[in-house]
mmCIF file of N, CA and C in Angstrom:
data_model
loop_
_atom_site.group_PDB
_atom_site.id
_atom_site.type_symbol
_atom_site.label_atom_id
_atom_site.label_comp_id
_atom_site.label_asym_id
_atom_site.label_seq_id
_atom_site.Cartn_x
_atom_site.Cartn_y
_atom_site.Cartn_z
ATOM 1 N N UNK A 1 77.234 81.177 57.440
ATOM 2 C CA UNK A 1 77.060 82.400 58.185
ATOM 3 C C UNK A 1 77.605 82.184 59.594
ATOM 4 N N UNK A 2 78.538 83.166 59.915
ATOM 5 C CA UNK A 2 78.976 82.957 61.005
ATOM 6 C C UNK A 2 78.015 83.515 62.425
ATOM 7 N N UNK A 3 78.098 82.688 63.528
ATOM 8 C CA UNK A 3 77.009 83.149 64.499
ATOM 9 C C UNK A 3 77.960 83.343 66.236
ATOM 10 N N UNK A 4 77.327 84.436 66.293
ATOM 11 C CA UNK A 4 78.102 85.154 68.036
ATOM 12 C C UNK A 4 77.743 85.296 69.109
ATOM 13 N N UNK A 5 77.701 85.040 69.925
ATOM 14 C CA UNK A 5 77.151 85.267 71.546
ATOM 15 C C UNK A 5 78.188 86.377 71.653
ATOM 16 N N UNK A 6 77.229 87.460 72.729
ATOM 17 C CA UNK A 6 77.410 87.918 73.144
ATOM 18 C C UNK A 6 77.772 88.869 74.660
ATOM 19 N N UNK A 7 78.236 89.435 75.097
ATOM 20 C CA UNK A 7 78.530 89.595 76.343
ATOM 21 C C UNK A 7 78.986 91.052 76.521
ATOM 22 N N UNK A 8 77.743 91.821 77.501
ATOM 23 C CA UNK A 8 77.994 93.469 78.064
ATOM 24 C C UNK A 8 78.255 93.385 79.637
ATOM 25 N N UNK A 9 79.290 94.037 79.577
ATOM 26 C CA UNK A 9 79.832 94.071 81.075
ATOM 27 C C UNK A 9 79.731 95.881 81.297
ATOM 28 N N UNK A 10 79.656 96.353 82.075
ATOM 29 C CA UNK A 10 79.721 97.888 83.194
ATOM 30 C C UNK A 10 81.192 98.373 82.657
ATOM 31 N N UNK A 11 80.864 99.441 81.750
ATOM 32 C CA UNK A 11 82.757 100.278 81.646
ATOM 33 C C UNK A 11 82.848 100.326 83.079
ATOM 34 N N UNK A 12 84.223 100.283 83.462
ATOM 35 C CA UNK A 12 84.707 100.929 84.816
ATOM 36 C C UNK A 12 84.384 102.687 84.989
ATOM 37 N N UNK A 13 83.969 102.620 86.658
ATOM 38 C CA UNK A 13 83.612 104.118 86.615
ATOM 39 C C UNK A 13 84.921 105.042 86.732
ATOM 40 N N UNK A 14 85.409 104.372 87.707
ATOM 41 C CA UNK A 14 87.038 105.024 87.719
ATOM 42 C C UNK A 14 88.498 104.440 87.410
ATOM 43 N N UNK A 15 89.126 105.062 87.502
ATOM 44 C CA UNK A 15 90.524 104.132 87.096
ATOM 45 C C UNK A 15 91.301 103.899 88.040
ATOM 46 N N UNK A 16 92.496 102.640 87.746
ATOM 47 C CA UNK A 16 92.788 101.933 88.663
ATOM 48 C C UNK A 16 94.450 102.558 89.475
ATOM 49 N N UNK A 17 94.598 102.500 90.173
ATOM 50 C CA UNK A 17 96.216 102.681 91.000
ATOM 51 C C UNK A 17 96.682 102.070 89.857
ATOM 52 N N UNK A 18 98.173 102.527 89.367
ATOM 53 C CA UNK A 18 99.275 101.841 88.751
ATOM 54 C C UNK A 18 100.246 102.776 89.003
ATOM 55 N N UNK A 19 101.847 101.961 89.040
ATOM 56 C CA UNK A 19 102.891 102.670 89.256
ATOM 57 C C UNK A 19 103.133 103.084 87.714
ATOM 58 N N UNK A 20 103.564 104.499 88.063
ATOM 59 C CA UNK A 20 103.596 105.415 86.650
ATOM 60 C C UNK A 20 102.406 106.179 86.199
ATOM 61 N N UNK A 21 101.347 105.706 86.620
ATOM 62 C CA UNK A 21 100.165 106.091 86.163
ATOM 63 C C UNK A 21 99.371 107.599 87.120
ATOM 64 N N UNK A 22 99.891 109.020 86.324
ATOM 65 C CA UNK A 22 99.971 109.993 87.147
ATOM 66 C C UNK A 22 98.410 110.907 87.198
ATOM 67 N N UNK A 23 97.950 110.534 86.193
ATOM 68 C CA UNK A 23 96.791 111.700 85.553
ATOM 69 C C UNK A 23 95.409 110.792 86.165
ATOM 70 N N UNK A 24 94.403 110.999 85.986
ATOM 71 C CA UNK A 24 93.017 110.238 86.163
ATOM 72 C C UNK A 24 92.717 109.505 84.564
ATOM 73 N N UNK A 25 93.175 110.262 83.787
ATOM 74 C CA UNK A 25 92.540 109.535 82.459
ATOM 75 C C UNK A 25 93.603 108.190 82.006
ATOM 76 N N UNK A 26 95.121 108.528 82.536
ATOM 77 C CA UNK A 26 95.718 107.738 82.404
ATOM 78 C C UNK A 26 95.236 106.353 83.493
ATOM 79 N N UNK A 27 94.974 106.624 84.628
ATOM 80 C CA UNK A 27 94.583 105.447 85.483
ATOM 81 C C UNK A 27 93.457 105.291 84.870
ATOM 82 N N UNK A 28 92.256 106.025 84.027
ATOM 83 C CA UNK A 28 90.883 105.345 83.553
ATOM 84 C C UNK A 28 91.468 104.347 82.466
ATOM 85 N N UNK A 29 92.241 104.709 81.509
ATOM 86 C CA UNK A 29 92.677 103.972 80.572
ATOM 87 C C UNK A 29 93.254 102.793 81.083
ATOM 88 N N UNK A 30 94.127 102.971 82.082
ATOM 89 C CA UNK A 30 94.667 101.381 82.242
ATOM 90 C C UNK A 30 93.766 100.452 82.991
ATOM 91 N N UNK A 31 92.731 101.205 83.437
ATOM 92 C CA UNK A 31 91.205 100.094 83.628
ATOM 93 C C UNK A 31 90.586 99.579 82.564
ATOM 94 N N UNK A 32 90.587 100.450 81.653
ATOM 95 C CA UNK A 32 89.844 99.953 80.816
ATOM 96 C C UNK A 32 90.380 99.120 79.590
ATOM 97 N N UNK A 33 92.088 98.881 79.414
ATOM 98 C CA UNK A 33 92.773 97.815 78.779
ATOM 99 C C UNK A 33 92.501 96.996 79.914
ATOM 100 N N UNK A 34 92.855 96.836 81.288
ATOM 101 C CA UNK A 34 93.187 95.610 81.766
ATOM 102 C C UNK A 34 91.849 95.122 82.138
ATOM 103 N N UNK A 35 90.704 95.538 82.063
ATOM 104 C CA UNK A 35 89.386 95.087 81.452
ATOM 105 C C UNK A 35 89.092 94.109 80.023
ATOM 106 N N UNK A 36 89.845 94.955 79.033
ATOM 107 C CA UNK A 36 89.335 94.313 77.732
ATOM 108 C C UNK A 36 90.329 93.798 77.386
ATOM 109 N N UNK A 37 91.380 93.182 78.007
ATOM 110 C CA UNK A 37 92.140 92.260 77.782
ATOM 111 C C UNK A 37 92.280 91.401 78.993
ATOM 112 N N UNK A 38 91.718 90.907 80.177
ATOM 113 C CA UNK A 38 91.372 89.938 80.833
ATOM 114 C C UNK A 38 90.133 89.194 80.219
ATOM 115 N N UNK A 39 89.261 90.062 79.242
ATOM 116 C CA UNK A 39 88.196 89.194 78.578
ATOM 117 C C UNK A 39 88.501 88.600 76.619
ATOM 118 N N UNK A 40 89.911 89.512 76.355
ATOM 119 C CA UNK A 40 90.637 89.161 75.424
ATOM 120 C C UNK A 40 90.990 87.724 75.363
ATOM 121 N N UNK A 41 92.098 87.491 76.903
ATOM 122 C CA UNK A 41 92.212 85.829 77.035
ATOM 123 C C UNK A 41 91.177 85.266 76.994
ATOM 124 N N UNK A 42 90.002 85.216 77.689
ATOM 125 C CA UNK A 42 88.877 84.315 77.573
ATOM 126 C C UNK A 42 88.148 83.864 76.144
ATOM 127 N N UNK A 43 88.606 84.716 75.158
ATOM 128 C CA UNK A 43 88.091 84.661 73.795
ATOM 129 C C UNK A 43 87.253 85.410 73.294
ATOM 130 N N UNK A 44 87.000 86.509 74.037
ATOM 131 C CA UNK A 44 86.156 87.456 73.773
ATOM 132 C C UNK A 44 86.394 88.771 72.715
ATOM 133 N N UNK A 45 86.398 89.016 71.753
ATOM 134 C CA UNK A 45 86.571 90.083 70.997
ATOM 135 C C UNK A 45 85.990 92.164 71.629
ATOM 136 N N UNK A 46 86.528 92.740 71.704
ATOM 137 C CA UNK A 46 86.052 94.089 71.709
ATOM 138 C C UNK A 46 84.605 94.395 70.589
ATOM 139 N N UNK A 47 83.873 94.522 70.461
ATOM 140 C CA UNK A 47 82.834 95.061 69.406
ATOM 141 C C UNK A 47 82.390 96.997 69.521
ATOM 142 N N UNK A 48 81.989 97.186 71.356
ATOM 143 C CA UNK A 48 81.529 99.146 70.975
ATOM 144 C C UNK A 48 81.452 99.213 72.549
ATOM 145 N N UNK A 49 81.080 100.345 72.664
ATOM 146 C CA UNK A 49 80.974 100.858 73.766
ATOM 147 C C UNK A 49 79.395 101.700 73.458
ATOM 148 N N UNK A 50 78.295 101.445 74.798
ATOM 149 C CA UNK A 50 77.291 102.279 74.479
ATOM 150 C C UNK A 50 76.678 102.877 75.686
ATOM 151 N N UNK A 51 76.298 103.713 75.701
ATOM 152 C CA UNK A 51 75.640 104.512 76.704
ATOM 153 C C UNK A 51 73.709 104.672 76.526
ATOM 154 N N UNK A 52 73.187 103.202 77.626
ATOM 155 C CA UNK A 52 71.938 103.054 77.652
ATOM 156 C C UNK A 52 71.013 103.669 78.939
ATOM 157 N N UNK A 53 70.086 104.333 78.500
ATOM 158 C CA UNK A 53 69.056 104.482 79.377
ATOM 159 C C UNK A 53 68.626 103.454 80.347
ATOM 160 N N UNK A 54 68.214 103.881 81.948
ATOM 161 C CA UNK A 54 67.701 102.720 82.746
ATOM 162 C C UNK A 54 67.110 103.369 83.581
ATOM 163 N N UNK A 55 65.537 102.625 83.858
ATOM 164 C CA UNK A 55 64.808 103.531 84.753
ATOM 165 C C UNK A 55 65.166 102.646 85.879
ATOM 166 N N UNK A 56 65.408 103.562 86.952
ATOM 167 C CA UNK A 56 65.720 103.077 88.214
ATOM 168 C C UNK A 56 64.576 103.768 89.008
ATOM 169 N N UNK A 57 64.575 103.226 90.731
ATOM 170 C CA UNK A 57 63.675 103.643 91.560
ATOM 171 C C UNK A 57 64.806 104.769 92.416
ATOM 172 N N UNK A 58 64.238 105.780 92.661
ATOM 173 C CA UNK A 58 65.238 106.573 94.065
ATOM 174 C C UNK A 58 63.784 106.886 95.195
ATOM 175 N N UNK A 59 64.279 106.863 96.319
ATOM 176 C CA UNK A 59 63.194 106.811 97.286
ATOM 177 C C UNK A 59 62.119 105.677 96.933
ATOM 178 N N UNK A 60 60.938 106.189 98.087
ATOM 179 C CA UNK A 60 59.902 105.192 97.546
ATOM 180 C C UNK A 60 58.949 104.946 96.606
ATOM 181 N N UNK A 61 58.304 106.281 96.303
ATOM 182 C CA UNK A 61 57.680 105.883 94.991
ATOM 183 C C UNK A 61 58.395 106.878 93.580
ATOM 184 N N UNK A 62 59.508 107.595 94.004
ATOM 185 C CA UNK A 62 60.167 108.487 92.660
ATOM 186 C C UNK A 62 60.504 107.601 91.943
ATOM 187 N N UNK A 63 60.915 107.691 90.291
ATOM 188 C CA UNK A 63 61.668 106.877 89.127
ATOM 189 C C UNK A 63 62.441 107.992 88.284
ATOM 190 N N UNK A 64 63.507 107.822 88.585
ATOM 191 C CA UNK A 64 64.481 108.526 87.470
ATOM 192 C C UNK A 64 64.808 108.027 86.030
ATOM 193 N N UNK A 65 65.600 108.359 85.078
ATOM 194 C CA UNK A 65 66.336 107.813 84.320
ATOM 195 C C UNK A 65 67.932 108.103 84.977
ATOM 196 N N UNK A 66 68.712 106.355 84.988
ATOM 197 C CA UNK A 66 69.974 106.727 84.782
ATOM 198 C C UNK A 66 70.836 106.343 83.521
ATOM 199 N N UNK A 67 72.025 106.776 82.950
ATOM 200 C CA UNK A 67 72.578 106.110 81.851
ATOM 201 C C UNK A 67 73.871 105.870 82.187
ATOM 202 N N UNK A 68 73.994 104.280 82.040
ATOM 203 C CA UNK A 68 75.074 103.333 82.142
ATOM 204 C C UNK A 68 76.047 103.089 80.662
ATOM 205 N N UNK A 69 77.256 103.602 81.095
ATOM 206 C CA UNK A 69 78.008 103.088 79.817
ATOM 207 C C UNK A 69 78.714 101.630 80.225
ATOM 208 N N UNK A 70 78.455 100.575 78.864
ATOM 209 C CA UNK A 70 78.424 99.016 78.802
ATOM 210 C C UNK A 70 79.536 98.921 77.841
ATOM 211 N N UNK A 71 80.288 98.028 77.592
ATOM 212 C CA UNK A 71 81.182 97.511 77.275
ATOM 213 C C UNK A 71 80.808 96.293 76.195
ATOM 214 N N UNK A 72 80.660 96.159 74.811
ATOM 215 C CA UNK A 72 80.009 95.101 74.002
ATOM 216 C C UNK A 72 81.009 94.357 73.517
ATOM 217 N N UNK A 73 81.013 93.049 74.228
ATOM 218 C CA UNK A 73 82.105 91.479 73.516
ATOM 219 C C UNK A 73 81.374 90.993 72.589
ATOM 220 N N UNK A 74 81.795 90.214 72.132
ATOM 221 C CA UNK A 74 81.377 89.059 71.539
ATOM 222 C C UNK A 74 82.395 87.981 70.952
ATOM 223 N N UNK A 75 82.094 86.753 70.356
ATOM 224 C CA UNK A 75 82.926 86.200 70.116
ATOM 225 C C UNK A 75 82.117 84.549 69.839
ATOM 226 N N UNK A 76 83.060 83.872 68.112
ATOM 227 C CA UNK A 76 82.183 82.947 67.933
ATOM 228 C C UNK A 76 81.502 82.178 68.406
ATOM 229 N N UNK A 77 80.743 81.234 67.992
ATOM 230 C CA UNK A 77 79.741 80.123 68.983
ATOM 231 C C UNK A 77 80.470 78.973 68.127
ATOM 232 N N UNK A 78 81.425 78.173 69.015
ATOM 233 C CA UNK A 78 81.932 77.145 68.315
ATOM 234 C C UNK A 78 80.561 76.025 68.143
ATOM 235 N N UNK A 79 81.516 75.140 66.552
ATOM 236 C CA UNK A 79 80.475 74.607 65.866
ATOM 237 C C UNK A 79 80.323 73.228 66.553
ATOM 238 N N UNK A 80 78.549 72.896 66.023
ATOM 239 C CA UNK A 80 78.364 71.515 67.211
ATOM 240 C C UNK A 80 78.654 70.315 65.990
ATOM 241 N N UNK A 81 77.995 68.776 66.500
ATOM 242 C CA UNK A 81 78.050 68.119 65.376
ATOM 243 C C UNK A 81 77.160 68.338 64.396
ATOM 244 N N UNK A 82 76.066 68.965 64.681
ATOM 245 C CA UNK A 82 74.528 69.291 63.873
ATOM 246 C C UNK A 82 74.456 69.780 62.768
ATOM 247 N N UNK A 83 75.617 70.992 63.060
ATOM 248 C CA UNK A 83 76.222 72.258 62.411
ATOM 249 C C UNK A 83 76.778 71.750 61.114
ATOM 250 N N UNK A 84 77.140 71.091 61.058
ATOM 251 C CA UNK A 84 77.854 70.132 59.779
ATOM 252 C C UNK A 84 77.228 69.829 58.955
ATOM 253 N N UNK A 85 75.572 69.768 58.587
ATOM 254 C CA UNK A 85 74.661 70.154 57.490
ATOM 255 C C UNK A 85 74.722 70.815 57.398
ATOM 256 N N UNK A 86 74.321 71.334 55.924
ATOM 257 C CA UNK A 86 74.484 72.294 55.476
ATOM 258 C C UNK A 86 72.564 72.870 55.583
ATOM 259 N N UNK A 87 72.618 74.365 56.103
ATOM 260 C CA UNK A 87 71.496 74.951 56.109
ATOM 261 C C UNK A 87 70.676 74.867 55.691
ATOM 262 N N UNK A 88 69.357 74.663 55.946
ATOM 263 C CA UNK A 88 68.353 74.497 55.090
ATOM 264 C C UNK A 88 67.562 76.067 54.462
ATOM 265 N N UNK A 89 67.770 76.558 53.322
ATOM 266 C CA UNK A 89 67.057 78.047 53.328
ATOM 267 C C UNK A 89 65.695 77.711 52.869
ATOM 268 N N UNK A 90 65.101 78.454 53.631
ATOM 269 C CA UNK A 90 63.324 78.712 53.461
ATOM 270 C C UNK A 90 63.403 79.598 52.112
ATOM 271 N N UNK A 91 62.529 79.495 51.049
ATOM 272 C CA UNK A 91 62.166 80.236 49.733
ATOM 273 C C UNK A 91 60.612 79.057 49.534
ATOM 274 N N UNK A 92 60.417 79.613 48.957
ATOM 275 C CA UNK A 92 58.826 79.853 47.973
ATOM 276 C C UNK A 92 58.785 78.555 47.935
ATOM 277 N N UNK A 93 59.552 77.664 47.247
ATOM 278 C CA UNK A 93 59.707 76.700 46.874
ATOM 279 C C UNK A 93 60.037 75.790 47.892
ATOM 280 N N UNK A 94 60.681 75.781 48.713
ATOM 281 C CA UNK A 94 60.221 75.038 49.991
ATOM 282 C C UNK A 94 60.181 75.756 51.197
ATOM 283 N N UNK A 95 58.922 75.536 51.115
ATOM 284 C CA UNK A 95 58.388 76.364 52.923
ATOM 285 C C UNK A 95 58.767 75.663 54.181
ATOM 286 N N UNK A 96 58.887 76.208 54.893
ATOM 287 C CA UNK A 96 59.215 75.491 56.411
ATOM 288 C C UNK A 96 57.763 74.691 56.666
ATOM 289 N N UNK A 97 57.969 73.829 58.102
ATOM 290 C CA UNK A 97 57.179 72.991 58.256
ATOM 291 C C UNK A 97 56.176 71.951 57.211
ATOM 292 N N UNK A 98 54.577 71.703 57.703
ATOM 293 C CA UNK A 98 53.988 71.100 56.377
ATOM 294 C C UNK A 98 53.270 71.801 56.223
ATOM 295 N N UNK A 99 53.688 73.203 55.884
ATOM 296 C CA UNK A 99 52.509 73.660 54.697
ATOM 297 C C UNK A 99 52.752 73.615 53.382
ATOM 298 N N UNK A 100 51.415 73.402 52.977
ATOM 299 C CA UNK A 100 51.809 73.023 51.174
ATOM 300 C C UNK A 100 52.644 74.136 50.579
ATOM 301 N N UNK A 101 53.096 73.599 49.208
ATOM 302 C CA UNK A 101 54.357 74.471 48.801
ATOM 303 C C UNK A 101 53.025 75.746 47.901
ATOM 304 N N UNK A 102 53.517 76.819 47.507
ATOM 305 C CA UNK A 102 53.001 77.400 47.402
ATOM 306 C C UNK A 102 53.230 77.712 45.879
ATOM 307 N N UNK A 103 52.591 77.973 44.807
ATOM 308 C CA UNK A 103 51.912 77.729 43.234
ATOM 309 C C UNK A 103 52.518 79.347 42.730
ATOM 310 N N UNK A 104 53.716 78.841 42.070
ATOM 311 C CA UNK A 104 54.481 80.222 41.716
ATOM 312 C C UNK A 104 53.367 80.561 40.477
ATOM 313 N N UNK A 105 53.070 79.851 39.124
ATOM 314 C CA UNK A 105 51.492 80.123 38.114
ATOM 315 C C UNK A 105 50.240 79.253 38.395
ATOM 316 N N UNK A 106 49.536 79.964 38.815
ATOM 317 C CA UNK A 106 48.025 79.184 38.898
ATOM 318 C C UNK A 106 47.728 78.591 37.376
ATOM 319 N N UNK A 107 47.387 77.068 38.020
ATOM 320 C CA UNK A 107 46.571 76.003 37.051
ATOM 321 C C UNK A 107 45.321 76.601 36.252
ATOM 322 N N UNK A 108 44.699 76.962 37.271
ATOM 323 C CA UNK A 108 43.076 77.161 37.128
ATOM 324 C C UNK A 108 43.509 78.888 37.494
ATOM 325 N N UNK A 109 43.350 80.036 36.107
ATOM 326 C CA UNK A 109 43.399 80.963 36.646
ATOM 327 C C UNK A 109 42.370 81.825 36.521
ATOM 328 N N UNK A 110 41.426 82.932 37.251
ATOM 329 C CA UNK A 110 40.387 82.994 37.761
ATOM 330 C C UNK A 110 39.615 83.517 36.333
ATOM 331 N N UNK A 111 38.543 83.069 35.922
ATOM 332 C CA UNK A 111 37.889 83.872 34.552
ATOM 333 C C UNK A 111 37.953 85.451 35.063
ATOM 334 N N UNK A 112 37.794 86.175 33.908
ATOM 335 C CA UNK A 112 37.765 87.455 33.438
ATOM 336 C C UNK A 112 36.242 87.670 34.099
ATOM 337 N N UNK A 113 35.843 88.893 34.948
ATOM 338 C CA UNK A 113 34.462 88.812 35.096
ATOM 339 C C UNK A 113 33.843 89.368 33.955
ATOM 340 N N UNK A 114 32.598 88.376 33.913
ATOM 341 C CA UNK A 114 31.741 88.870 32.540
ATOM 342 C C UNK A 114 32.203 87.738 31.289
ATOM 343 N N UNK A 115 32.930 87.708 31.283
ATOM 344 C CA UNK A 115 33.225 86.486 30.171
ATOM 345 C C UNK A 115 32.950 84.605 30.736
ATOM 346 N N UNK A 116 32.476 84.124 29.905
ATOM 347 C CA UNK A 116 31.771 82.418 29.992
ATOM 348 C C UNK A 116 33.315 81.992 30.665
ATOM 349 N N UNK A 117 33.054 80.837 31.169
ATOM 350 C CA UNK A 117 34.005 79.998 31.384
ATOM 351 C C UNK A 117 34.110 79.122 30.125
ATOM 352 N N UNK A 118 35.602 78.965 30.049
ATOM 353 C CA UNK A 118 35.803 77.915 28.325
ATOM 354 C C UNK A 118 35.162 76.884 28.485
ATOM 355 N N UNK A 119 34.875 76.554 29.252
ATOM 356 C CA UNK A 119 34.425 74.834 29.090
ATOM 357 C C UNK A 119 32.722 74.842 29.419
ATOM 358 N N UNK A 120 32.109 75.687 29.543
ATOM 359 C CA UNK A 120 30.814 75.953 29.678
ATOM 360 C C UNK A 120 29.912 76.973 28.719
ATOM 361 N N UNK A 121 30.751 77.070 27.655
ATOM 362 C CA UNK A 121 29.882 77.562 26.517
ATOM 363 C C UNK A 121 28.851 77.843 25.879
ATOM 364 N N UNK A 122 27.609 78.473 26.519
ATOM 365 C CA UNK A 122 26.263 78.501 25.870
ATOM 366 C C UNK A 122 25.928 78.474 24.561
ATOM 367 N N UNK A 123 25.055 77.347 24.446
ATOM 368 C CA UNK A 123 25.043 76.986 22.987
ATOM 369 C C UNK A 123 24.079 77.584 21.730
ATOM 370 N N UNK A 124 23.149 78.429 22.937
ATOM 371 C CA UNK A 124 22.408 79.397 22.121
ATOM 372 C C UNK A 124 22.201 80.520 23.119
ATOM 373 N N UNK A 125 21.160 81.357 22.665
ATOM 374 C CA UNK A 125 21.674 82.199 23.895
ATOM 375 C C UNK A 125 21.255 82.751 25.107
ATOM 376 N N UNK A 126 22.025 83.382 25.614
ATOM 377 C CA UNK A 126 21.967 83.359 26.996
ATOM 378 C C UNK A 126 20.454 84.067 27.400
ATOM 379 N N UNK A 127 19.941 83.508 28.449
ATOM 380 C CA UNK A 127 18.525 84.685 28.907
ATOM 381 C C UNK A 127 19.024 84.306 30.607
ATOM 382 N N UNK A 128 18.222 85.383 31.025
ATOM 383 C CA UNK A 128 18.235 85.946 32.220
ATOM 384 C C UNK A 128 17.200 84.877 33.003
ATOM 385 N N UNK A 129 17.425 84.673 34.480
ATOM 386 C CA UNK A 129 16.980 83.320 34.771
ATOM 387 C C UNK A 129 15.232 83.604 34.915
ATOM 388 N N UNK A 130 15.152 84.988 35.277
ATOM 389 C CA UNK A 130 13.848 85.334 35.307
ATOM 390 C C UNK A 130 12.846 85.081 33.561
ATOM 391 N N UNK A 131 13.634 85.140 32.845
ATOM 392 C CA UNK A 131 13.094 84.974 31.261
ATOM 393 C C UNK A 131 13.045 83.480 31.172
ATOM 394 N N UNK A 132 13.976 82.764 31.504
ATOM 395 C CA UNK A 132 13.685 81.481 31.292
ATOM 396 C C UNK A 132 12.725 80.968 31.826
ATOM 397 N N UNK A 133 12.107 81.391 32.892
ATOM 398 C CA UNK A 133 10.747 80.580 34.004
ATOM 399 C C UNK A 133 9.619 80.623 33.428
ATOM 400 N N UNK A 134 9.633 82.025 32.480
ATOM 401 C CA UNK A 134 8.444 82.990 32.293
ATOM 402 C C UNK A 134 7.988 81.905 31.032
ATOM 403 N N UNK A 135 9.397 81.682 29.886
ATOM 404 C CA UNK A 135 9.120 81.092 29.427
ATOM 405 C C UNK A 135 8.947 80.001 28.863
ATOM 406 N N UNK A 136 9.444 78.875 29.849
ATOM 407 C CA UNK A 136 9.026 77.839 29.708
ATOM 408 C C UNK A 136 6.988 77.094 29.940
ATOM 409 N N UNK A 137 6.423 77.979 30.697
ATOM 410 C CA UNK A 137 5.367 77.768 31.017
ATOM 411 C C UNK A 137 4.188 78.636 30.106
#
């Protein structure tokens, strides 16, 4: 399974001066390539763009909501020497840490209520414990 770090940076709010670049959306755009390709070289992949809620303070005791659009990289987590075992998966059959493994069919499985246990078989029959006192004496 492959595993990623990640990295959100601030879209640019406005766009940048360039020669040729006549319109506003055209200067937003060439901010926002020469953004995601200065983090291209670094090894960073493009993943989304999202627009999150943030409570901020304005004055002294007011709280607004503002929403920030973020920019989502990512890009692999090169492998260590550790990494070179192979995973250990947790299932039924072996649990993490030392807890005992856990009994996919019970040995001992619970009697039926109302029915004897097999190995305790009354050999004549059964009386109620109050009958037995009465009549032994």
């Amino acid at each position: 399974m492959q595993l990623y770090e990640y990295k959100v940076v601030p879209a640019p709010n406005r766009g940048e001066k360039a020669r040729g670049l006549k319109t506003p959306a055209d200067r937003f755009a060439n901010a926002l390539a020469s953004l995601m390709n200065e983090l291209a070289r670094e090894g960073w992949e493009y993943l989304r763009a999202d627009t999150l809620p943030s409570e901020e303070r304005t004055g002294f005791t007011k709280r607004t909501t503002v929403y920030h659009a973020v920019l989502v990289f990512r890009r692999a987590l090169t492998e260590t020497a550790g990494d070179d075992a192979p995973r250990k998966l947790l299932t039924a059959e072996t649990p993490a840490g030392k807890a005992p493994p856990v009994r996919l069919e019970s040995e001992h499985a619970a009697p039926k209520l109302g029915a004897p246990e097999p190995d305790k078989t009354p050999s004549g029959p059964v009386r109620a414990p109050s009958e037995a006192a009465t009549s032994d004496s």
